[in-house]
Short mmCIF file of C-alpha atoms and ligand atoms in Angstrom, two decimals:
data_model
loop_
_atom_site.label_atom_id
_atom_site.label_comp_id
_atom_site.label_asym_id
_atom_site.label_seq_id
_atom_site.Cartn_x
_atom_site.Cartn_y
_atom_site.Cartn_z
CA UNK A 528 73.24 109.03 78.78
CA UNK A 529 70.86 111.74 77.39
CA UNK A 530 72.59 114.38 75.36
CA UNK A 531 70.87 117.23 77.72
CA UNK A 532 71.88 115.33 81.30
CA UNK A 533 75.77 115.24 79.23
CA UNK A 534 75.74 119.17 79.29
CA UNK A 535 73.96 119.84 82.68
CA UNK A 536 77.08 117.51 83.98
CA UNK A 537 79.37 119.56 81.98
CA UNK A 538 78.32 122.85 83.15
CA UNK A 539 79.46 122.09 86.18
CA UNK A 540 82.37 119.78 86.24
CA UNK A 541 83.90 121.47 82.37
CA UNK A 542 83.82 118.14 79.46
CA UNK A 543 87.22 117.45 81.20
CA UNK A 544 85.81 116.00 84.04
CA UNK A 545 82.76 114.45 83.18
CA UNK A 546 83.78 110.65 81.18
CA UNK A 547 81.66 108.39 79.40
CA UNK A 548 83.97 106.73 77.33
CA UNK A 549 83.33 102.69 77.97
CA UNK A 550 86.93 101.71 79.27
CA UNK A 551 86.36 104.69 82.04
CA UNK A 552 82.79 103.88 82.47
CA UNK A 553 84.43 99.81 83.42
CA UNK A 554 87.30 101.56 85.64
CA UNK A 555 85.37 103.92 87.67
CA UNK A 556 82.31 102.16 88.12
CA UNK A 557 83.04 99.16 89.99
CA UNK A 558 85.16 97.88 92.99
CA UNK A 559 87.34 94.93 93.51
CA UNK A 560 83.86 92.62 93.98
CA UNK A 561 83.45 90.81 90.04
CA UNK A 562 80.36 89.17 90.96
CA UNK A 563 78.45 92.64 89.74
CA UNK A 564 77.49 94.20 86.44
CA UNK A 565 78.89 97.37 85.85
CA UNK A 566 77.02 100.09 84.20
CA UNK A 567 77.28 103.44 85.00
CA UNK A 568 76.04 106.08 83.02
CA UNK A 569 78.93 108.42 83.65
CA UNK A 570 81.72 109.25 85.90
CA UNK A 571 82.28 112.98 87.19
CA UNK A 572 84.88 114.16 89.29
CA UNK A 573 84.88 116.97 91.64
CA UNK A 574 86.88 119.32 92.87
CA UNK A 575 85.49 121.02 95.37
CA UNK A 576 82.79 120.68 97.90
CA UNK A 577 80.20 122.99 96.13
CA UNK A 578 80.55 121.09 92.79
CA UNK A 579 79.66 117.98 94.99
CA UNK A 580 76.16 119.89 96.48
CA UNK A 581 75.55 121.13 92.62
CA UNK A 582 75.51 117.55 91.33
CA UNK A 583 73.72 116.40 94.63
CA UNK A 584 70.49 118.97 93.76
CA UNK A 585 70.56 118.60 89.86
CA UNK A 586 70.15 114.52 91.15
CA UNK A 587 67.64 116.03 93.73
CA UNK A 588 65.86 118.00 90.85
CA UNK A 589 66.75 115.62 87.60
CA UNK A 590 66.17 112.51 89.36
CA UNK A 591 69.41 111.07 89.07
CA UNK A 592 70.79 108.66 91.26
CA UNK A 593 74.83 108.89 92.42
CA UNK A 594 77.49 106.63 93.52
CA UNK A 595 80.20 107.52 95.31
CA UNK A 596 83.61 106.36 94.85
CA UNK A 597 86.78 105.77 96.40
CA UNK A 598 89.77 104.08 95.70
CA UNK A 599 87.64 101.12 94.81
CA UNK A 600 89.07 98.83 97.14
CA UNK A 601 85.96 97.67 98.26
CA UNK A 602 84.74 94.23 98.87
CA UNK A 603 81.50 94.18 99.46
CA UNK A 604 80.06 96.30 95.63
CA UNK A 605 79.46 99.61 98.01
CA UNK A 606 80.80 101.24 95.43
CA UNK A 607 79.38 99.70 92.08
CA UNK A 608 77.28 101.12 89.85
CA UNK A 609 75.43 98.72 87.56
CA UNK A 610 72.18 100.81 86.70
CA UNK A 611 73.16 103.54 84.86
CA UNK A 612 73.99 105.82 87.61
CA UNK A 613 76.41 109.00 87.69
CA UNK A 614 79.66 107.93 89.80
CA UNK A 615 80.87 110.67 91.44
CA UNK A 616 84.98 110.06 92.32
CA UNK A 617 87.24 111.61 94.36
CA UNK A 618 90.63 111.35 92.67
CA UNK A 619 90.78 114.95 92.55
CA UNK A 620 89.39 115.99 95.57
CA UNK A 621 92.88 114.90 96.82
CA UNK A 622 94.48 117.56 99.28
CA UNK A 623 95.60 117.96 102.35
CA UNK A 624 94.59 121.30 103.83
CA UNK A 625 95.22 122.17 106.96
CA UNK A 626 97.70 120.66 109.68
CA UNK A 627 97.11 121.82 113.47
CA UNK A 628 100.68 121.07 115.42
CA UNK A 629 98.68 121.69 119.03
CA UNK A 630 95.70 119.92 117.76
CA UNK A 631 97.58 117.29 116.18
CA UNK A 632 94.80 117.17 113.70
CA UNK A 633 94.96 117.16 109.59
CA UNK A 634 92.01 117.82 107.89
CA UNK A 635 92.08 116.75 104.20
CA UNK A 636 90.12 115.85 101.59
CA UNK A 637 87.83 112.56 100.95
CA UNK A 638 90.28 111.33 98.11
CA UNK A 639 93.26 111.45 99.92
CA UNK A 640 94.48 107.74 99.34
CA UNK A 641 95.15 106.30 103.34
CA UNK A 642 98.89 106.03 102.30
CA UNK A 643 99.86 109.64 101.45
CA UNK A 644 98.10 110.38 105.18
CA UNK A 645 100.37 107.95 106.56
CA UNK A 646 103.09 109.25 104.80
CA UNK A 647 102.03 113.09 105.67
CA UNK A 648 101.98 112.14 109.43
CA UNK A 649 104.84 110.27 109.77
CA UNK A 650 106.85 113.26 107.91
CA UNK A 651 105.99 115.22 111.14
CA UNK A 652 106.81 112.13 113.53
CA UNK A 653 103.38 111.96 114.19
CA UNK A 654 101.69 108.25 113.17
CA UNK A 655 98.46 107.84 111.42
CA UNK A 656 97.39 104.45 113.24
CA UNK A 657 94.69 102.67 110.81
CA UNK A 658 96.08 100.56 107.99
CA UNK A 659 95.64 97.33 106.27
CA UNK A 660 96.67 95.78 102.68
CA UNK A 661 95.06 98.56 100.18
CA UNK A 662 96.14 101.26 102.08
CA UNK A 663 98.32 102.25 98.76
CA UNK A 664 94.89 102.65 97.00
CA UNK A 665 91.89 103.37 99.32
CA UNK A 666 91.14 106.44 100.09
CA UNK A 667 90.16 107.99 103.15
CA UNK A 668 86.57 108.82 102.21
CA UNK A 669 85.86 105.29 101.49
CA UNK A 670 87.23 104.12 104.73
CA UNK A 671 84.95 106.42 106.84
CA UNK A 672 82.36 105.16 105.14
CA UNK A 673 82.99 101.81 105.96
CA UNK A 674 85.03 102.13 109.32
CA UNK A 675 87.77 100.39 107.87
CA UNK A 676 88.80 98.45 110.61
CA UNK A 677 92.39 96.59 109.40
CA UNK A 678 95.07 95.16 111.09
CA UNK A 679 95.95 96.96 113.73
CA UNK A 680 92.31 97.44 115.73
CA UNK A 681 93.36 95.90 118.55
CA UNK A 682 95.47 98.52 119.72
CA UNK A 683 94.54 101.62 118.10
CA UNK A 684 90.24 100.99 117.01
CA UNK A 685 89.06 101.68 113.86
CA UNK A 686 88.64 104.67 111.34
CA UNK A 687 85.83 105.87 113.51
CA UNK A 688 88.17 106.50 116.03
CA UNK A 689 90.51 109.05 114.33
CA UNK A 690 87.66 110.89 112.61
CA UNK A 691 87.85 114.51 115.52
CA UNK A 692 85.72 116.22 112.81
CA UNK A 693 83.54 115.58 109.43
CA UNK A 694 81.93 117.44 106.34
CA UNK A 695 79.29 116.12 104.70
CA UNK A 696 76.79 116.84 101.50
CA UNK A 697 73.88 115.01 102.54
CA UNK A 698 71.81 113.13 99.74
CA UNK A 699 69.31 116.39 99.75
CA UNK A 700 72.53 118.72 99.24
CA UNK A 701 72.94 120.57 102.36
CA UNK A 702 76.52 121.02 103.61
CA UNK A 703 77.17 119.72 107.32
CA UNK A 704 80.45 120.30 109.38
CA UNK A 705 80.51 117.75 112.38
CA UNK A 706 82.33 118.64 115.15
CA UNK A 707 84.96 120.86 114.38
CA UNK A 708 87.97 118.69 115.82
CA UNK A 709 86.75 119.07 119.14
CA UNK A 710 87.39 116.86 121.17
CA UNK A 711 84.78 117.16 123.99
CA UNK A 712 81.16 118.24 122.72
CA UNK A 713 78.34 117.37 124.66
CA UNK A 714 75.66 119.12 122.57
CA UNK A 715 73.08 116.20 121.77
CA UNK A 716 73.75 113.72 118.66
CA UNK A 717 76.43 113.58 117.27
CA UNK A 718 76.31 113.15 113.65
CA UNK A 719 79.38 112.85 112.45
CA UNK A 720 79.35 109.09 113.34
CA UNK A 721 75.99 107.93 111.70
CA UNK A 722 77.89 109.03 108.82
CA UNK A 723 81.05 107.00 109.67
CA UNK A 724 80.15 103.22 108.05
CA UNK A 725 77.30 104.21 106.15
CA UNK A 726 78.23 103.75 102.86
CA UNK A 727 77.79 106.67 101.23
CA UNK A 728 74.07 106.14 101.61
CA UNK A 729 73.02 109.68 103.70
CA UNK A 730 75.28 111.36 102.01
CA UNK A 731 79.20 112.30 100.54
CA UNK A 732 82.17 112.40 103.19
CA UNK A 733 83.80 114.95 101.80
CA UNK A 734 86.41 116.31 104.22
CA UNK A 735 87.56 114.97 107.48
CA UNK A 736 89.50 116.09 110.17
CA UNK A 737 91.93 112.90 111.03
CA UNK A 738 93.54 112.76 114.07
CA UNK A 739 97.18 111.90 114.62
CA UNK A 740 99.32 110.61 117.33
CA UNK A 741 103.03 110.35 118.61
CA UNK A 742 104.71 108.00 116.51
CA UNK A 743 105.16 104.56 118.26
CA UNK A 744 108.65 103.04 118.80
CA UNK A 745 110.25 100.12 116.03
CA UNK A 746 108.01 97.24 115.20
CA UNK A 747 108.90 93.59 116.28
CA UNK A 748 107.17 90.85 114.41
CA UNK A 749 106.88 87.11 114.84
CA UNK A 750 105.16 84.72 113.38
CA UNK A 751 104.05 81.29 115.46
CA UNK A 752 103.51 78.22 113.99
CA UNK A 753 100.07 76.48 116.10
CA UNK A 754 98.48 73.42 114.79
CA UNK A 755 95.38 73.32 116.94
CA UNK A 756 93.23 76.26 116.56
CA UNK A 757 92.15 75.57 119.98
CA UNK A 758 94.83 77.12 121.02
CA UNK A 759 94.74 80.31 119.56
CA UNK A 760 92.92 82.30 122.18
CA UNK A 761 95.24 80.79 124.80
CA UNK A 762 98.40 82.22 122.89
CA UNK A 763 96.28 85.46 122.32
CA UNK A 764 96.36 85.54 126.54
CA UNK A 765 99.39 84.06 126.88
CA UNK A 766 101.69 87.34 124.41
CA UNK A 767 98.58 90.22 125.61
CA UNK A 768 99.27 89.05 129.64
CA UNK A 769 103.47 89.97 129.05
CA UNK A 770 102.84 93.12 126.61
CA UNK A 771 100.70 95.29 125.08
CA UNK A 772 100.47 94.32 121.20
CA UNK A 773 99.75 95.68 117.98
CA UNK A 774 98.72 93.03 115.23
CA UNK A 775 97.35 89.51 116.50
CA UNK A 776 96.18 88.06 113.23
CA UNK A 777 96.23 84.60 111.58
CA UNK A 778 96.50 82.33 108.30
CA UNK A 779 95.71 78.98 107.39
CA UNK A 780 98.27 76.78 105.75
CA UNK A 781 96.24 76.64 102.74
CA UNK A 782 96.38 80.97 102.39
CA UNK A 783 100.35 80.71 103.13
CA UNK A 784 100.79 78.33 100.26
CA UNK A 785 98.90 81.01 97.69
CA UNK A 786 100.94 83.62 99.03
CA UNK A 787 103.97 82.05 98.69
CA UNK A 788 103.40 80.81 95.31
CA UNK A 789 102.67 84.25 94.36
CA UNK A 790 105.31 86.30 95.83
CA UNK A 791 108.27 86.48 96.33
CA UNK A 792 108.74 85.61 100.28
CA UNK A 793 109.76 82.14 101.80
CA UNK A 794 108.32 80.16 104.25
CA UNK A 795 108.60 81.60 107.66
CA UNK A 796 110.13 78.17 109.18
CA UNK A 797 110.93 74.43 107.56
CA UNK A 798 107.97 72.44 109.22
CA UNK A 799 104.43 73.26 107.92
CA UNK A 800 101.82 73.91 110.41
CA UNK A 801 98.12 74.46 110.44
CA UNK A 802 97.89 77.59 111.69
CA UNK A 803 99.89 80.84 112.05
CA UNK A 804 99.72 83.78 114.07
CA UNK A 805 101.53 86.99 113.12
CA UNK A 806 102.60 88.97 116.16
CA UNK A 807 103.47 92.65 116.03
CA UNK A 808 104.83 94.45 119.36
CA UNK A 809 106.65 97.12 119.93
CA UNK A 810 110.84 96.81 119.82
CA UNK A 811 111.67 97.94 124.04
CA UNK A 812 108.73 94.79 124.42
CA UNK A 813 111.09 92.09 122.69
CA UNK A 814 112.29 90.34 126.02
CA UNK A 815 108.76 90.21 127.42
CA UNK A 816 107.50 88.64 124.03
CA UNK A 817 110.37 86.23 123.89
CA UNK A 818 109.56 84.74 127.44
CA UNK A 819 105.71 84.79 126.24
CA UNK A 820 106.59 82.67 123.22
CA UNK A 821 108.86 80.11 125.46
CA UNK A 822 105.86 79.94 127.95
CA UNK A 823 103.45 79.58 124.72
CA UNK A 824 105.93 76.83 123.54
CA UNK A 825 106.16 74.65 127.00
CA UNK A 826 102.54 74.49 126.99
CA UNK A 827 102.50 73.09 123.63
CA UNK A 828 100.44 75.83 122.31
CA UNK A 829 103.32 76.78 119.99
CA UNK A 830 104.99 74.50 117.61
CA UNK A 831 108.00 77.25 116.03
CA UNK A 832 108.65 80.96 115.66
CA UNK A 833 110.28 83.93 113.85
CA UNK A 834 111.03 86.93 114.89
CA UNK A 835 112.02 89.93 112.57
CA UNK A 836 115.81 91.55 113.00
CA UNK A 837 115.47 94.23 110.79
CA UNK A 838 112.52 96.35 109.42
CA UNK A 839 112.97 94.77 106.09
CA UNK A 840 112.09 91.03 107.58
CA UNK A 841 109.70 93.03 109.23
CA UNK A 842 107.77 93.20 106.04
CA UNK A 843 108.77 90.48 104.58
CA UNK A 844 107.01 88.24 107.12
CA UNK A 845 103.64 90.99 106.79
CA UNK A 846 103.68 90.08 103.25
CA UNK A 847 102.72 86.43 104.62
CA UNK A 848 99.41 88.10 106.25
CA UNK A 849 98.78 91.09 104.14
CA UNK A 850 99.47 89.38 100.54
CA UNK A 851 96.71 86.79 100.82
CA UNK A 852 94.15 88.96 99.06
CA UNK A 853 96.11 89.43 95.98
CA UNK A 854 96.80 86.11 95.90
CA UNK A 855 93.45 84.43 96.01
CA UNK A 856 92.14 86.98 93.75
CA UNK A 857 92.60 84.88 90.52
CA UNK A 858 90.51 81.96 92.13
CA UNK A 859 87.74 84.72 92.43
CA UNK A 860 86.66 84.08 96.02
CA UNK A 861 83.34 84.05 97.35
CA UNK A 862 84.41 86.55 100.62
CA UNK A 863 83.33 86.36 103.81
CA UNK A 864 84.09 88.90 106.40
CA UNK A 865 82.48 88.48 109.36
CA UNK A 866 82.72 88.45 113.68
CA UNK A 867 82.10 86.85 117.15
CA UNK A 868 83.30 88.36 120.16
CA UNK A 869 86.97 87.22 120.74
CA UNK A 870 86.32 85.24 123.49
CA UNK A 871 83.33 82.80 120.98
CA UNK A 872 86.11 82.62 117.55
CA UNK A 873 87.48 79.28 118.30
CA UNK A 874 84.35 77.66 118.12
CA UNK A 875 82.61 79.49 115.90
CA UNK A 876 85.39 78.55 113.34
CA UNK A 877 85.28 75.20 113.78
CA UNK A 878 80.93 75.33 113.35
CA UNK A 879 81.56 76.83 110.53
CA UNK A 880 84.42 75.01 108.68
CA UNK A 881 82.50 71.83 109.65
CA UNK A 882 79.37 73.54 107.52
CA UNK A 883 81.07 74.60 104.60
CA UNK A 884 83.38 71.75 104.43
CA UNK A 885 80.05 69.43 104.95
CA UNK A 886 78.48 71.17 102.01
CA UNK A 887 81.36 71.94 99.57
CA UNK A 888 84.13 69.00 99.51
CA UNK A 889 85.16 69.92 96.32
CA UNK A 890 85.72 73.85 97.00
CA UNK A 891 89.17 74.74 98.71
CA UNK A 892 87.99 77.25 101.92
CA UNK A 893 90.94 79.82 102.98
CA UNK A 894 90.65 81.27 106.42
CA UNK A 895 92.70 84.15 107.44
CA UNK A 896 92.03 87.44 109.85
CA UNK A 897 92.25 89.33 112.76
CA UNK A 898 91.55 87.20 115.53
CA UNK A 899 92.61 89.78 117.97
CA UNK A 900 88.97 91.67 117.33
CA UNK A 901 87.00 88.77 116.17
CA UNK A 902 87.15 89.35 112.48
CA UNK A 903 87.41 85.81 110.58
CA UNK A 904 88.15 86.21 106.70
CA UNK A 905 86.58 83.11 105.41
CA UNK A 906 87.37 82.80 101.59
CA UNK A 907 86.13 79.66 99.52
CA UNK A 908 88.24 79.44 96.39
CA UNK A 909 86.32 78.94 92.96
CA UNK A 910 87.91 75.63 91.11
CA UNK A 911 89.15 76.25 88.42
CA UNK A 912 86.65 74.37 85.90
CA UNK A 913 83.49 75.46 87.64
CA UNK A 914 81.90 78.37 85.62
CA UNK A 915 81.36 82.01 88.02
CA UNK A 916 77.76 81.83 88.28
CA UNK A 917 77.14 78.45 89.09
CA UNK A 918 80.06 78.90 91.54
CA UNK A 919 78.25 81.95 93.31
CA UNK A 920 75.25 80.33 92.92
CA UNK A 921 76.52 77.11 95.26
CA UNK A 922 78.02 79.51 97.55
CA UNK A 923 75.08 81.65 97.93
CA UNK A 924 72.97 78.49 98.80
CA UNK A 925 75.19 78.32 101.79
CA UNK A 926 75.08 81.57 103.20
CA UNK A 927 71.79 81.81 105.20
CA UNK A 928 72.67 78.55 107.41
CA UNK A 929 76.51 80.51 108.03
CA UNK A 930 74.47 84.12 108.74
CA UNK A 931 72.06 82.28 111.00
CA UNK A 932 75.08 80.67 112.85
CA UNK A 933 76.39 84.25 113.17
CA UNK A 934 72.85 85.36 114.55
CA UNK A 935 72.68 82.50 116.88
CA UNK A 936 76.18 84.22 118.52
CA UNK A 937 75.10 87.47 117.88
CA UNK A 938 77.84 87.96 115.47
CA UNK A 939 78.20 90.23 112.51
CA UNK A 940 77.56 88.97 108.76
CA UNK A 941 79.87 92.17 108.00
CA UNK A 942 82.77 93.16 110.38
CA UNK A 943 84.37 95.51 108.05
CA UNK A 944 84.39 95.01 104.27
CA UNK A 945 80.83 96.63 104.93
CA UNK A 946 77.45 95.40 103.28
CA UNK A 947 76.58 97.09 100.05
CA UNK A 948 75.10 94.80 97.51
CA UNK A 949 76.91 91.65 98.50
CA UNK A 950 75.36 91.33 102.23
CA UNK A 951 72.86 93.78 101.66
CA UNK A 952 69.49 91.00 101.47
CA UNK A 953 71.21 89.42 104.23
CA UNK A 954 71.01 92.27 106.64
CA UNK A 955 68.06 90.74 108.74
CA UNK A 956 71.06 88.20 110.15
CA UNK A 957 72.55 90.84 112.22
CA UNK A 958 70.40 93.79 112.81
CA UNK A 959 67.04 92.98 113.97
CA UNK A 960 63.73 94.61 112.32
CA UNK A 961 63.21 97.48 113.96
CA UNK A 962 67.21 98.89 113.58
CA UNK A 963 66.59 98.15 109.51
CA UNK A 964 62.53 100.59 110.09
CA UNK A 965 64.63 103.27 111.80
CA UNK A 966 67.95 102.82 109.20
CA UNK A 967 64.77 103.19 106.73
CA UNK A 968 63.85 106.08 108.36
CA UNK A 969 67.27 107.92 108.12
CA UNK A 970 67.94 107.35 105.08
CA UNK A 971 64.71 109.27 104.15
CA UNK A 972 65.67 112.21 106.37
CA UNK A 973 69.32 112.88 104.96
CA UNK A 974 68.00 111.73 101.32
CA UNK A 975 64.70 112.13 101.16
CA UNK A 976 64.90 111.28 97.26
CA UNK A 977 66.46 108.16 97.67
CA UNK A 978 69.31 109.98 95.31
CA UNK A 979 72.68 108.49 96.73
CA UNK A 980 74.07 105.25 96.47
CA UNK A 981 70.43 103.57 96.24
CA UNK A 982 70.13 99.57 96.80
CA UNK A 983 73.31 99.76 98.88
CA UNK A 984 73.25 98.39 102.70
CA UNK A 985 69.51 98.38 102.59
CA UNK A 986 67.01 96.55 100.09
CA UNK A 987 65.42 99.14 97.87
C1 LIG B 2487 92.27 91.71 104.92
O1 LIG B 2487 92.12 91.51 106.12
O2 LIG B 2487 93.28 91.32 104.31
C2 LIG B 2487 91.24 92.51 104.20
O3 LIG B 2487 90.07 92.64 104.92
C3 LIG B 2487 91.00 92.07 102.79
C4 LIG B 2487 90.34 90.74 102.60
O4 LIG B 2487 89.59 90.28 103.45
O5 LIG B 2487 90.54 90.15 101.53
ZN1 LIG B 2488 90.44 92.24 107.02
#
């Protein structure tokens, strides 16, 4: 980076907070996506919301061009800079500060990692509902802009649904505050959710105003052992017709094995199966989900179950679900995270596996997800002798006949890892051509200079 752009970044962060050094430059600038190059020209960190608009207008004036970043979770390079731009992270924008009893609203910093507001709210018996595997890491900015989604959407929604209020620096460097925790305002659009999932591309999230609620009673889980995935939806009906539930995801055999050759957890019954669904309820529901399981079983939908006695099983058989990332990362998997409507997932999967296993017999393919929303994970594993590039190469190759079997159901190529660079030229799939014109045209009105996060979600 130029010696004169070094001080202008200096003057307003102090040398301690502006990093160039190449190991930082490597940590801050990417995510947990390796297919990228990583290049940034510098990382800054903030702590407060006018050092965010003065880096936003010397961009504006300098022609700089900023990324910003999270916990750097992210799957889908949202948050990778590989061109030399300034990365601007919120580690230390990191406080919670302001907690309304009556409102039972927190309002608290972008950087806050999802964890410590979990934490926060369930140290005032309140229950902060949105979680999934990186919640230790993420941060709470990063999930607004990509409306995490996670594993417990099918009870309590996504991020976008506990965001009561927003501030924002837009890419030209005005401040906005969206909604003020309200929770009825009828006064024309509402902004605060065009910058929910947007991916830091109109501008930085940074404060929201999360809402909490009443703490829900002890977790039951059980995990089902179903060998035809035909049957999945059926069980779905079968648990959701005798109790209201809070998890309804499932693994392949093939992801259980990873995990449990990588942690330490055992397999949840003797007899392998094909399929499993993890089932999480609450504790007064346990009678209601035992008869559901001996219903699920007498119809042969069910083959064996477990069902947690303790909170510490409890998590034990969640590490079967929520460990599969960590585990597959060393085969560096070519991710995809996309959705059909619940009702189209069973036969959607099987299109699809029949595709990918018709065009790659030599590549292992781990399925895993949410199939209570509609959210398939759909991970082929890299062998271990095939080179990176020639692996996402072959993979790529495959992708527009799986996006245009999304399209056909009218299906998402991205239900919540978001787009960024990885899905971002295959956009088209899912949105049609005039959403991308007017997503064209907002992006020009919140950043007219094209100064935040540029190339991400939509093709320069
Ligand atoms: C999950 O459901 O575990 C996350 O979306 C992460 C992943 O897909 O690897
Ligand atoms: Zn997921």
């Amino acid at each position: 980076m130029r010696r004169g752009m070094q001080r202008a970044l200096e003057e307003i962060f102090t040398p301690a907070r502006v990093r160039t050094a190449p190991e930082d430059l490597a940590t801050w600038g990417g995510d947990w996506t390796r297919a990228f190059k990583v290049a940034p020209g510098a990382i800054v960190f903030p702590r407060s919301i006018d050092e965010v608009v003065e880096v936003t207008r010397l961009a504006n004036t300098r022609g700089l061009h900023l990324v910003p970043s999270g916990g750097r979770t992210g799957l889908s390079g949202g948050a990778v800079a590989s061109n030399g731009e300034i990365v601007v992270s919120f580690d230390r924008m990191n406080r919670m500060l302001d907690f309304n009893a009556a409102d039972r609203v927190v309002r608290c910093e972008a950087g806050v990692v999802t964890q410590a507001l979990q934490e926060y709210a369930a140290a005032r018996n309140l229950f902060y509902p949105v979680d999934f595997a990186s919640s230790g890491s993420s941060q709470i900015g990063g999930n607004i802009s990509t409306n995490a989604g996670g594993i417990k959407v099918i009870r309590y929604g996504l991020t976008r649904d506990w965001v009561a209020g927003l501030t924002v620096v837009t890419g030209a460097g005005d401040v906005l505050e969206c909604n003020n925790a309200l929770v009825k305002n009828a006064t024309g659009y509402d902004l605060r959710h065009l910058f929910i999932g947007a991916e830091g591309t109109l501008g930085f999230v940074v404060q929201a105003d999360i809402r909490l609620l009443t703490a829900p009673a002890p977790a039951r889980v059980m995990v089902l052992a179903i060998d035809r995935f035909a049957d999945i939806l059926d069980v779905l009906q079968c648990f959701r017709d005798a109790l209201t539930l809070s998890a309804f995801e499932f693994f392949s055999e093939l992801a259980l094995t990873k995990v449990l050759s990588h942690r330490e957890v055992s397999r949840p019954f003797a007899r392998a199966a094909n399929f499993y669904a993890l089932i999480e309820f609450d504790a007064d529901d346990e009678e209601a989900a035992l008869g559901a399981f001996e219903r699920a079983v007498e119809r042969g939908w069910v083959g064996d179950g477990v069902i947690s006695r303790s909170d510490a099983q409890a998590r034990a058989l969640w590490t079967l679900r929520d460990g599969i990332t960590e585990s597959i990362a060393p085969y560096t998997p070519y991710k995809n995270d996309i959705a059909v409507r619940v009702s189209d997932v069973p036969a959607f999967l099987e299109d699809i596996d029949r595709l990918v296993s018709a065009h790659y017999p030599d590549f292992e393919v781990c399925w895993f997800g949410h199939i209570g929303d509609g959210n398939l994970h759909l991970n082929i594993l890299k062998p271990e002798n095939l080179a990176s590039d020639a692996f996402y190469e072959r993979c790529h190759r495959i992708s527009p006949a799986l996006f245009e079997a999304i399209g056909n159901r009218g299906g998402s190529i991205s239900a919540e890892h978001g787009v960024g660079l990885l899905k971002r030229d295959f956009l088209h799939y899912s949105r049609s051509p005039q959403e991308i014109a007017l997503m064209r045209q907002l992006k020009a009105v919140f950043d007219p200079n094209g100064v935040i996060n540029p190339g991400k979600l939509l093709v320069h």
